[in-house]
Amino acid sequence: MTRARPARSAFPPGPPRRQPRVALGLVLVVVAGLAAAADTTPSTTPDLRLGALRALSPIDDADRVIALAAEILADLEGAGDSAVEAEVRAAYGRALGASERFSEAADQLRAAADLARATGEVELRAACLADLARARFHLGDFDRTVAACREALLLPGVGDDPDQAWAFLNIVAAAQLQKGEYAAAVETSARALEGREHAGDRRAMAILLNNIGVAHMYLGDHDQALEFLQRARSLKAELGDAAGVADMLANIGDIKHLQGLDEEAIAINREALALRRAEGGERGIALSLRSLAAALQGAGRHREALERAEEALAINRRLGLEPEIVTALAIRAEALAALGRADEAVPAAEESVELARRLDMRGREVMALDALIVALASAGDADAALEHLERARKLERELANEEVRSEFAALRAGFETRDKEREIELLRRDNELQALALRHQRLWRNSLVVGIALVLILAAIGWHRVLSNRRESRLRRDTDAAMLRSMERYRQLFERNLSGVFQTDLDGTILIVNQTFAAMLDHPDPDELAGWSIYSLAADPEACRRGLATLALGREPRTFETTLVTRTGKQVSVLMNAGRVPGNGGGAEIIEGIAVDISDRNRAEEDRRRLEEELQQSRKLESLGVLAGGIAHDFNNMLMAILSNISLAKRPATGPEELLRRLDEAEGVCLRATSLTQQLLTFSKGGRPIRRTTTMAELVARASELAARGSACRLHVRTDPELWPTDIDEGQIVQAIQNLVVNAAQAMASGGTIHITTENVHLAEGDVPTLEAGRYVRVEVTDSGHGIPESHLDRIFDPFFTTRKGGIGLGLATAFSIVRSHGGGITVRSEPGRGSTFSVFVPASESEHAEDEAGSGEPARGHGRLLVMDDDDAVRSAAAELLETIGYEVETAADGAEAVALYARALESERPFDAVVLDLTVPEGIGGRETMTRLLDLDPEVKAIVSSGYSTDPVMASFREHGFAGVAVKPYRLAELARTLRHVIGGATRGRS
């Protein structure tokens, strides 16, 4: 630290000049007269305005002070009265700060502080720097906040006066909290607190205890944080400071929220909010609203959390409080994501992250990144979420290593202090020589009488010089001894540091390392590493070179991870914190840094990640086991029913009617098995629907009746008679409605009424977040059962999630998948103890008329030549026999190659096939898709029906795009296949010669 020089400069002594004593007396008289005249001359500034300004309070009369100060500054322009201008600008800046015009306030206060420095007014300069630091703090410019405080602490009578220094230390600690430097904030506040406790200053103690408590909160030491905050709250209550009590309550509420005690946090934050509303300060109200929103979000009360966050955000935007805007935006984004409004959540979280980065607030950037990860996950963008997760982990690691950075800063400060001590000593000697020269000059300019006295004075000065030399010699010895002790302390700090310390030149050549750094690389002697390139020690020299390259270009210190190789070839992961600093004695600049071995930490993180993956795999296997058990149980029951009916039908005494009934029952069980396999396909691959235009009225009624059969519940079905048609896969929609009705019946195990309503609705933009505006058919299934807890609402459509004992958790997941594949959506409203309502929205068809309903009677007869291709012998022969019974002439093929050959032969014989039924999947041959391509090459007018048990194949849903004229899903009934054939052939066979 350089010492302040005198206001007047000292000049070297010149030759003495003789002057008569009378002349000397006249000069003294004239000088005295001029001095008296100077004391009585009125100021050139407008006295009335300046007096009026001094009578006003910049805080209470801010508007009047701003107007008056602006006028005075205009009058002073060019007057050169620095002292008055400094005073006016100081009042002007404080009034602007009271009006929350912080940017303008900072400009005026900086100018006032500079003027006060020029005029030597230390007290005014200190006051300006305090107000400047507060303005910078409100603007979120925390680095310049700290710089202003440190400038003030270097002023004589400020930094060494505990009554003044604590206020600046308090602002520094608050800025460190905002920047995420929590350990440094604890140290700064504790330094100030010690002096305030001795002075008994309870108001200051409360403020500093609050700083320490908040820092411990962010460091994760919640118990310690609560202890400090409760002490601060007690002091605020004793002082009758309601606003201060509200501040402490808000911080305590934040800790309860971090501990997971959200209900307690909500109650505490509501109390703080009431106190702040009574006080009327908007900034405090916004802080309480933000804390309350965070607690509500943690308790799962997302809608209320969103409302409070938006209130806080509106106030913070109006006041321009950018750090608080970061937090409010993050809470708002998480609430929106939890409410399913991902399209709004992602932009809010991205704005929060961008603002935190611009303000260089790493702690708040981690919080904003967490919100962005949640929003992206809610939007289904897993890749972007993982990318931002890596950034968040990196920031957390940087904050976790705050102690390492603090130690590095202390080491650098030590070396800087050593250089400053030398500079102070040189300056002290320079000032003494200048003072001595000034005394000599004055003595030589006196008269002859004074000359005689000068001889005596010179003798005294000679003696004084002797004494001074002795004192200087003693001081020099003491200073040298102190410097040696200081250097020894820093040498021990360097050598005994638990982290590896190194210095390199700008090209990466090692100058010196400590014992820890050498031991980290298995080198017994640190000196043997001198002269090595630090890049040669890295596993990836280029990556290490890039990490240190920015330092050589003169940028700020930075932290990065790299891997070093030991002498034995072992790789060590290290975290490096390095920066560019001047060399010893102000020589060429070097790179100085600290390296911490983080191999154990990385291994622990890898072990934890592996354990998490194994746990997830175990849970998946457990869920699949439950699913397989449920499927096996259902299929065993179905096979038992089929075998029983076949055995009963084979009895000799069975009559025709009994035989037909047994076969009908076996057929019904087979169709139930088909439904189960379609459900599994729909869940596993999305089950692309095979659509037809129909109305859902009868379909919903039939599906509901079948699903409720056997339960203790009654059905109340209401349908709009003017229901719009829809383009749907009837089987899949029936399955979805049945799953919802079964879920409602299970919720009312002791009985009740299930209300089912089918109606037309017009949705506006935002009515259902996942759906576009337009026409929809809505099916609502309402029960009066036990309801769904709010904590489960976000998971009920997840596969395998169930709260029912013995359940496999596929019903609602399958219904959700089916409706989504139709371009629709499902919403749920539920209240524990009051029941639930599931609403299914299916887009209305653009067609105004539904297709003819398929009948359920005898299969329609037809005629013509058919070619059936299927790789399964039993399916092939059964299909041929069934089709021949209703009038068709059938030939069969086992794969696509045989089918193409038969079709070509029929064309050559002028007896072409009227239609072809092609199996889509042939494991050991040509399947239906490739076969269709070859048939189209032979005959562009070929009429083909695609058939498969895999309804999830895209060909089944968009068969016309692949050249097919119809589709038949296995297992199919003869009546369904016959109707499809009649539709494809068009009721007439192809002409033959």
CSV table of N, CA and C in Angstrom, one decimal, residues 332-350 371-381 769-770:
chain,number,residue,atom,x,y,z
A,332,ARG,N,-39.9,-19.9,-11.1
A,332,ARG,CA,-41.0,-19.9,-12.0
A,332,ARG,C,-40.9,-21.0,-13.0
A,333,ALA,N,-39.6,-21.2,-13.5
A,333,ALA,CA,-39.4,-22.3,-14.5
A,333,ALA,C,-39.7,-23.7,-14.0
A,334,GLU,N,-39.3,-23.9,-12.7
A,334,GLU,CA,-39.5,-25.2,-12.2
A,334,GLU,C,-41.0,-25.5,-11.9
A,335,ALA,N,-41.7,-24.4,-11.5
A,335,ALA,CA,-43.2,-24.5,-11.3
A,335,ALA,C,-43.9,-24.8,-12.6
A,336,LEU,N,-43.5,-24.1,-13.6
A,336,LEU,CA,-44.1,-24.3,-15.0
A,336,LEU,C,-43.9,-25.7,-15.5
A,337,ALA,N,-42.6,-26.2,-15.3
A,337,ALA,CA,-42.3,-27.6,-15.7
A,337,ALA,C,-43.2,-28.6,-14.9
A,338,ALA,N,-43.3,-28.4,-13.6
A,338,ALA,CA,-44.1,-29.3,-12.8
A,338,ALA,C,-45.6,-29.3,-13.2
A,339,LEU,N,-46.1,-28.2,-13.8
A,339,LEU,CA,-47.5,-28.1,-14.2
A,339,LEU,C,-47.6,-28.5,-15.7
A,340,GLY,N,-46.5,-29.0,-16.3
A,340,GLY,CA,-46.6,-29.5,-17.7
A,340,GLY,C,-46.5,-28.4,-18.7
A,341,ARG,N,-46.1,-27.2,-18.3
A,341,ARG,CA,-46.0,-26.1,-19.3
A,341,ARG,C,-44.6,-25.9,-19.7
A,342,ALA,N,-44.0,-27.0,-20.3
A,342,ALA,CA,-42.6,-27.0,-20.6
A,342,ALA,C,-42.2,-25.9,-21.6
A,343,ASP,N,-43.1,-25.6,-22.6
A,343,ASP,CA,-42.8,-24.6,-23.6
A,343,ASP,C,-42.6,-23.2,-23.0
A,344,GLU,N,-43.2,-23.0,-21.8
A,344,GLU,CA,-43.0,-21.7,-21.1
A,344,GLU,C,-41.8,-21.8,-20.1
A,345,ALA,N,-41.6,-23.0,-19.5
A,345,ALA,CA,-40.6,-23.2,-18.5
A,345,ALA,C,-39.2,-23.1,-19.1
A,346,VAL,N,-38.9,-23.6,-20.3
A,346,VAL,CA,-37.6,-23.6,-20.9
A,346,VAL,C,-37.1,-22.2,-21.2
A,347,PRO,N,-37.9,-21.3,-21.8
A,347,PRO,CA,-37.4,-19.9,-22.0
A,347,PRO,C,-37.1,-19.2,-20.7
A,348,ALA,N,-38.0,-19.4,-19.7
A,348,ALA,CA,-37.8,-18.8,-18.4
A,348,ALA,C,-36.4,-19.2,-17.7
A,349,ALA,N,-36.2,-20.5,-17.8
A,349,ALA,CA,-34.9,-21.0,-17.2
A,349,ALA,C,-33.7,-20.6,-18.0
A,350,GLU,N,-33.8,-20.5,-19.3
A,350,GLU,CA,-32.7,-20.0,-20.2
A,350,GLU,C,-32.4,-18.5,-19.9
A,371,ALA,N,-32.9,-25.6,-12.7
A,371,ALA,CA,-34.2,-25.3,-13.2
A,371,ALA,C,-34.3,-25.6,-14.7
A,372,LEU,N,-33.3,-25.2,-15.5
A,372,LEU,CA,-33.3,-25.5,-16.9
A,372,LEU,C,-33.2,-27.0,-17.2
A,373,ILE,N,-32.5,-27.8,-16.4
A,373,ILE,CA,-32.5,-29.2,-16.6
A,373,ILE,C,-33.8,-29.8,-16.4
A,374,VAL,N,-34.6,-29.4,-15.3
A,374,VAL,CA,-35.9,-29.9,-15.1
A,374,VAL,C,-36.8,-29.5,-16.2
A,375,ALA,N,-36.7,-28.2,-16.7
A,375,ALA,CA,-37.6,-27.8,-17.8
A,375,ALA,C,-37.3,-28.6,-19.1
A,376,LEU,N,-36.0,-28.8,-19.4
A,376,LEU,CA,-35.7,-29.6,-20.6
A,376,LEU,C,-36.2,-31.0,-20.5
A,377,ALA,N,-36.0,-31.6,-19.3
A,377,ALA,CA,-36.5,-33.0,-19.1
A,377,ALA,C,-38.0,-33.1,-19.3
A,378,SER,N,-38.7,-32.1,-18.8
A,378,SER,CA,-40.1,-32.0,-18.9
A,378,SER,C,-40.5,-31.9,-20.4
A,379,ALA,N,-39.7,-31.2,-21.2
A,379,ALA,CA,-40.0,-31.0,-22.6
A,379,ALA,C,-39.6,-32.2,-23.4
A,380,GLY,N,-38.9,-33.2,-22.8
A,380,GLY,CA,-38.5,-34.4,-23.5
A,380,GLY,C,-37.1,-34.2,-24.2
A,381,ASP,N,-36.4,-33.1,-24.0
A,381,ASP,CA,-35.1,-32.9,-24.6
A,381,ASP,C,-34.0,-33.4,-23.7
A,769,PRO,N,-52.3,-28.0,-22.3
A,769,PRO,CA,-51.0,-27.6,-22.7
A,769,PRO,C,-50.4,-28.4,-23.8
A,770,THR,N,-50.7,-29.7,-23.9
A,770,THR,CA,-50.0,-30.5,-24.9
A,770,THR,C,-50.8,-30.6,-26.2
